Coordinates of C-alpha atoms in Angstrom, one line a residue:
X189 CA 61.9 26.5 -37.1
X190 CA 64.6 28.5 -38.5
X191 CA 66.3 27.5 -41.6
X192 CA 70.2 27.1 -40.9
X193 CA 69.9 27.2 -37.3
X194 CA 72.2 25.1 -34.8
X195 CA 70.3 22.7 -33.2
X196 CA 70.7 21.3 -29.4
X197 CA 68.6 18.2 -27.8
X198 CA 69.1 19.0 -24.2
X199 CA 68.9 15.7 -22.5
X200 CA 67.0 16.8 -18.9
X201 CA 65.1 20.4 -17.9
X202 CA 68.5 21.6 -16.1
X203 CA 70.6 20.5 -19.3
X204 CA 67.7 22.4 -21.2
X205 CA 68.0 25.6 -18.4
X206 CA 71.8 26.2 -18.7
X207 CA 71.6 25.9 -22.4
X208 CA 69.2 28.5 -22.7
X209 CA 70.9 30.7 -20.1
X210 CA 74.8 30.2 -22.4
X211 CA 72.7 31.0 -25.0
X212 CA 70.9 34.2 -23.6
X213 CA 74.5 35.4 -22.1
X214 CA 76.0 35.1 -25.8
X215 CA 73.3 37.6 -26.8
X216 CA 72.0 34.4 -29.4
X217 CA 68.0 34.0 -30.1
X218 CA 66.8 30.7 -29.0
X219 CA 64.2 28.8 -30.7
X220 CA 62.2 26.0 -28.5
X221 CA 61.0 22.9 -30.8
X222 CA 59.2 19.9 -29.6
X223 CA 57.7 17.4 -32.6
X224 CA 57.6 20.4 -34.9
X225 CA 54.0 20.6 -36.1
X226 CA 53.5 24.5 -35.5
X227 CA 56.6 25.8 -36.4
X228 CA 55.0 28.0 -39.2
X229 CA 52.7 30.0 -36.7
X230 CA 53.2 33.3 -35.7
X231 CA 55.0 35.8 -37.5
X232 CA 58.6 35.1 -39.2
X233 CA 61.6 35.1 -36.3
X234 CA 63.3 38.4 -35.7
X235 CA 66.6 37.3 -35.9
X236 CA 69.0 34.3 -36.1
X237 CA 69.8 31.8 -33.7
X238 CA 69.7 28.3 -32.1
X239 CA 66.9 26.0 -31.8
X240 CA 66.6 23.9 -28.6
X241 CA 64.5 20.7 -28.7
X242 CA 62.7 19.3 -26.6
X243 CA 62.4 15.3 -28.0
X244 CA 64.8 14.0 -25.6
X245 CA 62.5 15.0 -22.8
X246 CA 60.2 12.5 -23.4
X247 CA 59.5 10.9 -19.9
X248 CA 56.4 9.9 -17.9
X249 CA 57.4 11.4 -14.3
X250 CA 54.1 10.3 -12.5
X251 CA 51.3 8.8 -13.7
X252 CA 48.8 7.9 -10.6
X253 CA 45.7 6.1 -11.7
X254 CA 43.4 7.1 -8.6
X255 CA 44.3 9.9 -8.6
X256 CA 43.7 10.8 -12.3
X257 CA 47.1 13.2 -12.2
X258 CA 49.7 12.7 -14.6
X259 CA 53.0 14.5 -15.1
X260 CA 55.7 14.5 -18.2
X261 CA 57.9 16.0 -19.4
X262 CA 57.5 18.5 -22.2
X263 CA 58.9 16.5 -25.0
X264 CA 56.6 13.6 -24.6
X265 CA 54.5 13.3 -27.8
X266 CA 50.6 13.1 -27.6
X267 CA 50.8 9.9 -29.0
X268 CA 53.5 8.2 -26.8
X269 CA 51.4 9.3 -23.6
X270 CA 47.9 8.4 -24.7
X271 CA 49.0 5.1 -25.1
X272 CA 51.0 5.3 -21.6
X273 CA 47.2 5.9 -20.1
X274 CA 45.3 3.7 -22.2
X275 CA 47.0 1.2 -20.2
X276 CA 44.9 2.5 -16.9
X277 CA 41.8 3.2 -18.7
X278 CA 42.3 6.2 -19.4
X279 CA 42.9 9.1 -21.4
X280 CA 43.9 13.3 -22.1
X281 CA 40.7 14.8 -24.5
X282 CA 44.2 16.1 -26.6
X283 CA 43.2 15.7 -30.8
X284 CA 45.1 18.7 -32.5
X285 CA 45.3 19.6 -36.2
X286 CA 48.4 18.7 -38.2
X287 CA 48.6 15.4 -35.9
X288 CA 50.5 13.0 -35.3
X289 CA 53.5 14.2 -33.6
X290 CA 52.8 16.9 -31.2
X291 CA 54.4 17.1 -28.1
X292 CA 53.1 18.1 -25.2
X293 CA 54.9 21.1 -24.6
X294 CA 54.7 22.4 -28.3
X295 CA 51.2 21.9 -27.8
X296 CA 50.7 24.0 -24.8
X297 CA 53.0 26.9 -26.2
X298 CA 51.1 26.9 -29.2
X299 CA 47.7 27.0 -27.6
X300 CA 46.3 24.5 -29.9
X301 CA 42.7 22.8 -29.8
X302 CA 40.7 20.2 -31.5
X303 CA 36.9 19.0 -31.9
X304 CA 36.9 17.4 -28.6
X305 CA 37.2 21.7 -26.9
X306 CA 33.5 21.4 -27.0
X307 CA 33.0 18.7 -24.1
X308 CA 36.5 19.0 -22.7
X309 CA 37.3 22.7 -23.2
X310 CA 40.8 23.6 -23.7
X311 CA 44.3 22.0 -22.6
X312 CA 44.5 24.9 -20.5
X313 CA 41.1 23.8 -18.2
X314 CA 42.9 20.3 -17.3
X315 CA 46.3 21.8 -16.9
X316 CA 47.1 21.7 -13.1
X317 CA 51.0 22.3 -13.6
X318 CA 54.0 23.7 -15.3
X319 CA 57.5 23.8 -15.3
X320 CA 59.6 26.0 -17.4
X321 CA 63.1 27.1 -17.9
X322 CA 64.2 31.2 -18.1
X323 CA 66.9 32.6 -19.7
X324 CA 68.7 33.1 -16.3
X325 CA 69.3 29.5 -16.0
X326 CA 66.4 29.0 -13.3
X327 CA 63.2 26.4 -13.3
X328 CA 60.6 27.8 -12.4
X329 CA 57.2 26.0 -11.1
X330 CA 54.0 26.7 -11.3
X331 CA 50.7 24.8 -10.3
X332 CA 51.2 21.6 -9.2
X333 CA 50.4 17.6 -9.2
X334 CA 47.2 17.5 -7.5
X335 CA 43.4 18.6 -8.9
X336 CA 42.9 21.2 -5.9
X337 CA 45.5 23.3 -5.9
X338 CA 44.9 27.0 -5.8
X339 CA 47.9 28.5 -3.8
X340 CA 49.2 32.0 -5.4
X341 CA 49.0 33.1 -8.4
X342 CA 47.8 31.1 -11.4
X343 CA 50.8 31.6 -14.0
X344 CA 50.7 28.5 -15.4
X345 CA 47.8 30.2 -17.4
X346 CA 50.3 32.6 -18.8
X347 CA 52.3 30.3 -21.0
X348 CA 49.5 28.6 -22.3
X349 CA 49.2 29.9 -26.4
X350 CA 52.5 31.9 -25.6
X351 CA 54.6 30.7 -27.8
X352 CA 57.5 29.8 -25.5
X353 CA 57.9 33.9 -25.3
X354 CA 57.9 34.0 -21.3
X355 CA 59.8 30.4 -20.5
X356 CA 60.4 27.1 -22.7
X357 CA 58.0 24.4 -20.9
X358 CA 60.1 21.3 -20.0
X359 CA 57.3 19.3 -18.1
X360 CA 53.6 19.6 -17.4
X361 CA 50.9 17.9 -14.7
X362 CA 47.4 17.5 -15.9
X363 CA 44.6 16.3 -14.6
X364 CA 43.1 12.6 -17.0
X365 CA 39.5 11.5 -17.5
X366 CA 38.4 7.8 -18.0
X367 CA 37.7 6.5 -21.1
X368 CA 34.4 6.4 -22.1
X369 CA 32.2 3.1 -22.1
X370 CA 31.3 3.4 -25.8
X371 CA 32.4 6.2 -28.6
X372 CA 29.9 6.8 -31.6
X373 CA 30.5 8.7 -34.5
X374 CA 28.0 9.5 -37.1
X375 CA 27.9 11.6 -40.2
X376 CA 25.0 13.2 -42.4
X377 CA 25.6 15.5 -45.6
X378 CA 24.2 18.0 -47.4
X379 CA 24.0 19.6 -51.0
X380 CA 23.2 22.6 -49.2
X381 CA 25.6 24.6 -46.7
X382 CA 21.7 26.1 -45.1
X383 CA 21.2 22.3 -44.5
X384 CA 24.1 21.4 -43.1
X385 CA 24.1 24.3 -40.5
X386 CA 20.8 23.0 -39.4
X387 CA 22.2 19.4 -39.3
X388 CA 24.8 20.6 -36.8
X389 CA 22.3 22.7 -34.5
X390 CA 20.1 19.5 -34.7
X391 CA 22.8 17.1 -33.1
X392 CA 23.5 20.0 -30.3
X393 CA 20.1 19.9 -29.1
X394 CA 20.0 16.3 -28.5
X395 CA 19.4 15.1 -24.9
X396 CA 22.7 14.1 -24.4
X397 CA 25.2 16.8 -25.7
X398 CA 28.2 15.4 -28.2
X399 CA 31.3 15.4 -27.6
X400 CA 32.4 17.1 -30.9
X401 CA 30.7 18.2 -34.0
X402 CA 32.5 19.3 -37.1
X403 CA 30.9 21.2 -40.0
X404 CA 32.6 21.0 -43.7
X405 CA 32.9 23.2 -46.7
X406 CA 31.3 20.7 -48.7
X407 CA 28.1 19.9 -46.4
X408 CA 29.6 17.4 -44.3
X409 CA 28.7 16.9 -40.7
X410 CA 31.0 14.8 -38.1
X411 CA 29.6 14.1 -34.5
X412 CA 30.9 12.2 -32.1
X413 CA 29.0 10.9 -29.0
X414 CA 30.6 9.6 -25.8
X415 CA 28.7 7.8 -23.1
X416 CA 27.1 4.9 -21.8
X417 CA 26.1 2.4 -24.1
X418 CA 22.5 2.4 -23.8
X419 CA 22.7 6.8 -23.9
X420 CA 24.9 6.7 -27.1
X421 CA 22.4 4.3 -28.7
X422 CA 19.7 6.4 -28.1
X423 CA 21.4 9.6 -29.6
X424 CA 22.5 7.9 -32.7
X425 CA 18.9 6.0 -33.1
X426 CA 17.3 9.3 -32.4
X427 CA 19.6 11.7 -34.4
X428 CA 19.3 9.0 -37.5
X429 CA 22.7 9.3 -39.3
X430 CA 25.2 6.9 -40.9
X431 CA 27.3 5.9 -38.7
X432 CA 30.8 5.5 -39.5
X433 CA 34.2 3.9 -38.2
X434 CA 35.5 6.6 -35.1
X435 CA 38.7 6.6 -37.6
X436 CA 37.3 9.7 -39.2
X437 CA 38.9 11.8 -36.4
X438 CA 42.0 10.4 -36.5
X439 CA 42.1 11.5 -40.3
X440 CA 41.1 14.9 -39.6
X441 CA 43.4 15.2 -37.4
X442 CA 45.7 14.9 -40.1
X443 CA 44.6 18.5 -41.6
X444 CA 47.2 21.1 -42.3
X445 CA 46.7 23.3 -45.2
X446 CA 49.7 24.5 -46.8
X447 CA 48.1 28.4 -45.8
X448 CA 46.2 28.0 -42.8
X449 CA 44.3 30.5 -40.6
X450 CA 42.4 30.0 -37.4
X451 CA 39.1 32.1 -37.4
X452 CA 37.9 32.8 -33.8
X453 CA 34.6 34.3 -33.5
X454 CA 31.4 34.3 -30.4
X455 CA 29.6 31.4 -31.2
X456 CA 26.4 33.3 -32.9
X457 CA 28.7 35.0 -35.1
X458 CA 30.8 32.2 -36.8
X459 CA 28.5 31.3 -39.6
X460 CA 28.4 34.8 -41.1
X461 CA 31.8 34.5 -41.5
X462 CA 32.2 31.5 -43.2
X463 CA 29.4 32.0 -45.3
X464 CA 31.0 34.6 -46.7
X465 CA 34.4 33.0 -47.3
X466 CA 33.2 32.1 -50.8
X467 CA 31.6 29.6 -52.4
X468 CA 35.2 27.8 -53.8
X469 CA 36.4 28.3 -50.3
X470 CA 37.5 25.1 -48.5
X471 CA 37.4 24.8 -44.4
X472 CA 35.8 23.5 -41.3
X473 CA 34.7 24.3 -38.4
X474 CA 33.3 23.5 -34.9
X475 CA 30.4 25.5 -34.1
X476 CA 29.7 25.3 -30.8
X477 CA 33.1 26.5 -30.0
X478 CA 32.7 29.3 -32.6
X479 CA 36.1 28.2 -34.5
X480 CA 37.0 27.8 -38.1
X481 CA 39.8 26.5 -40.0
X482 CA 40.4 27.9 -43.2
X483 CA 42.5 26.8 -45.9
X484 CA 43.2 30.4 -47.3
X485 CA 43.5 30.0 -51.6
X486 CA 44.3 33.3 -51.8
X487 CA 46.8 35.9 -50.7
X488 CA 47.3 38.4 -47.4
X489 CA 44.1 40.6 -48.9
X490 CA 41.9 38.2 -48.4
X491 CA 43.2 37.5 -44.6
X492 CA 43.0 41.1 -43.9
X493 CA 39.5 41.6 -45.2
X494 CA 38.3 38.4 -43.5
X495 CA 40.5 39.7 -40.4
X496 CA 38.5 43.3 -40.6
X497 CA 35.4 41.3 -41.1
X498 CA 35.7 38.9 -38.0
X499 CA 37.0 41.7 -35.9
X500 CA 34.2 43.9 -36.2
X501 CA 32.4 40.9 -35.0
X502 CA 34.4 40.3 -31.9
X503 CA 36.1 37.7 -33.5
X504 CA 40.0 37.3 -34.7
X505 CA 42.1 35.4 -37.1
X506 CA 45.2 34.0 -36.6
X507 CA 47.6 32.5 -38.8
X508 CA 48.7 28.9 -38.2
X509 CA 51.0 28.1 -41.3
X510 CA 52.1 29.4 -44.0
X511 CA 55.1 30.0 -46.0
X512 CA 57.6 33.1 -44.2
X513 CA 56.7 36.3 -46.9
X514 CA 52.8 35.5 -46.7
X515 CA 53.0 35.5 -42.6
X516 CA 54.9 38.6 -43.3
X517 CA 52.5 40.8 -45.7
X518 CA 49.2 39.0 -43.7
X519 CA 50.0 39.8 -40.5
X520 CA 50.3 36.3 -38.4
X521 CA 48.2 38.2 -35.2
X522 CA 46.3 40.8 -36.5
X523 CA 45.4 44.1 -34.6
X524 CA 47.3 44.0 -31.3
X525 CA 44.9 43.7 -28.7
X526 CA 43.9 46.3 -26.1
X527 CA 46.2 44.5 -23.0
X528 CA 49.4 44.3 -25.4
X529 CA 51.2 47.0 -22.9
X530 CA 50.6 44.2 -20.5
X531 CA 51.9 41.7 -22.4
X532 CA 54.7 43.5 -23.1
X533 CA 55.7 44.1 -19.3
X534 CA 55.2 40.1 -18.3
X535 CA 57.5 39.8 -21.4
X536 CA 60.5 42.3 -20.1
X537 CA 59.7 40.5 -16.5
X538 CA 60.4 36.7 -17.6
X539 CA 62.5 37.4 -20.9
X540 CA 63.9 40.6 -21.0
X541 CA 66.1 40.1 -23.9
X542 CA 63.8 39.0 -26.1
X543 CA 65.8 35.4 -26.7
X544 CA 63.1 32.9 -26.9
X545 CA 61.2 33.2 -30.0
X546 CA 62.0 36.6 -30.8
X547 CA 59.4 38.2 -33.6
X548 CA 57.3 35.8 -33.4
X549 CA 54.5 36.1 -31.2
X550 CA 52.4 39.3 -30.6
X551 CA 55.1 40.8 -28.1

């Protein structure tokens, strides 16, 4: 968010489009923000200007039970819509950092994951619509409201983990998934980080594959299994850890370091990165995604040589928070990658001015 800046709550998408569009013809910046919670990633705004929000948007358009489709709008926070389908049974594999209070559309701009990306994958792979407002005043649609659609082009893709740069999202449709029977977590720590690497690689072999496993700075091992009763039994019997109230996850979700990067890395490769974070170093990380979450103690050296590090490896590290001069001197992207002259034309062919979050992202 920008410090200073008017703010607007458009109350509906079209109130939301012909905001945009006053804005874009009075040569003003616009900033979309829905709950908030990643307004310190990406580099520090270019300029000045208004911030739209999204919180008003906040409705469930369609929920339909058989067929596991639901569509809101984008200000609708993760919360407020789990709850909506707990009441059917069932449930979006949505558990973010720096939670509670995402919305969904903040959380698709922002491209943001959780420990559940190793069963689920990504928002992205359940996504199956989009609707988002231009600077020209017009709502565009992509996707739609059922599983099977693949019609045209994909371009809903294209403004997941954009940062609001090529439209502001003011609804999405995704496909749900039904609640698990029984959900098992279970912990095991270590004095020794070796240990606690073979810990994790232990519970990823098991028969049934969990749904998430976390790995801590200080030994700690989280895994979560999802399942039928008698299968999850099993696991947890077989795998022979404490096990502990599934609460744990809804604390870690709660993580958000004050200076926070995301490392990104192939799977094989993420341990030789951490490793070498140092030994005073605090983070986690889910291994069989290959990501890391670093609380960075010290200053935009150390990003870079982690950065250089990590890239070498076919990995990257991006910044998710932090205060405006450190994005600056770190570099909130890193080395732009080899498609940027891409990115720049689908840029100049949705927002050719550069109003919606302008400076921030990579383009």
């Amino acid at each position: 968010m920008v410090s200073n800046a008017a703010v607007e709550k458009p109350v509906s998408a079209e109130d939301l489009a012909k905001r945009l569009h006053e804005a874009a013809d009075a040569g003003l910046a616009v900033f979309p923000v829905g709950g908030g919670r990643a307004a310190e990633m990406g580099d520090p705004p270019a300029r000045d200007g208004i911030e739209l929000r999204t919180t008003a948007l906040d409705r469930v358009l369609e929920h339909s039970q058989a067929d596991m489709v639901v569509s809101v709008e984008a200000g609708i926070t993760i919360e407020a819509l789990q709850a909506e389908l707990g009441k059917s049974g069932q449930f979006l594999p949505l558990d973010p950092f720096n939670s509670p209070g995402h919305t969904i559309g903040g959380l698709l701009a922002a491209g943001w994951t959780g420990p559940l990306r190793l069963r689920y994958g990504s928002p992205r792979d359940f996504l199956i619509g989009i609707r988002v407002a231009l600077p020209d005043g017009r709502l565009a649609t992509a996707g739609g409201r059922v599983v099977k659609n693949v019609s045209g082009y994909d371009l809903m893709k294209l403004h997941y983990g954009a940062l609001g740069t090529l439209g502001i999202i003011v609804a999405a449709s995704f496909k749900v998934f039904p609640k698990p029977l029984q959900d098992v977590t279970v912990e095991s720590t270590h004095e020794s980080m070796v240990d606690a690497w073979v810990a994790a690689e232990r519970a990823f072999a098991m028969p049934m594959a969990p749904a998430a496993v976390e790995l801590f700075s200080n030994g700690r091992v989280l895994a979560r299994f999802l399942g039928s009763p008698d299968a999850t039994r099993r696991m947890v019997a077989d795998l022979g850890w404490k096990a502990v109230d599934a609460g744990a996850w809804d604390l870690h979700s709660q993580a958000a370091p004050a200076r926070w990067a995301r490392i990104a890395m192939p799977r094989h490769q993420l341990r030789s990165i951490v490793d070498n974070l140092g030994a005073d170093e605090h983070w986690w990380a889910s291994p069989g995604t290959g990501i890391a979450n670093w609380d960075v103690a010290g200053g935009a050296d150390d990003v870079r040589a982690v950065r250089t590090a990590a890239g070498a490896a076919g990995g990257s590290v991006v910044l998710l928070a932090g205060p405006s001069e450190f994005r600056h001197d770190a570099g909130a992207w890193g080395t732009p990658p080899a498609t940027l002259h891409l990115m720049r034309r689908l840029r100049s062919a949705f927002d050719p001015n550069h109003v919606i979050n302008p400076g921030r992202f990579v383009v």
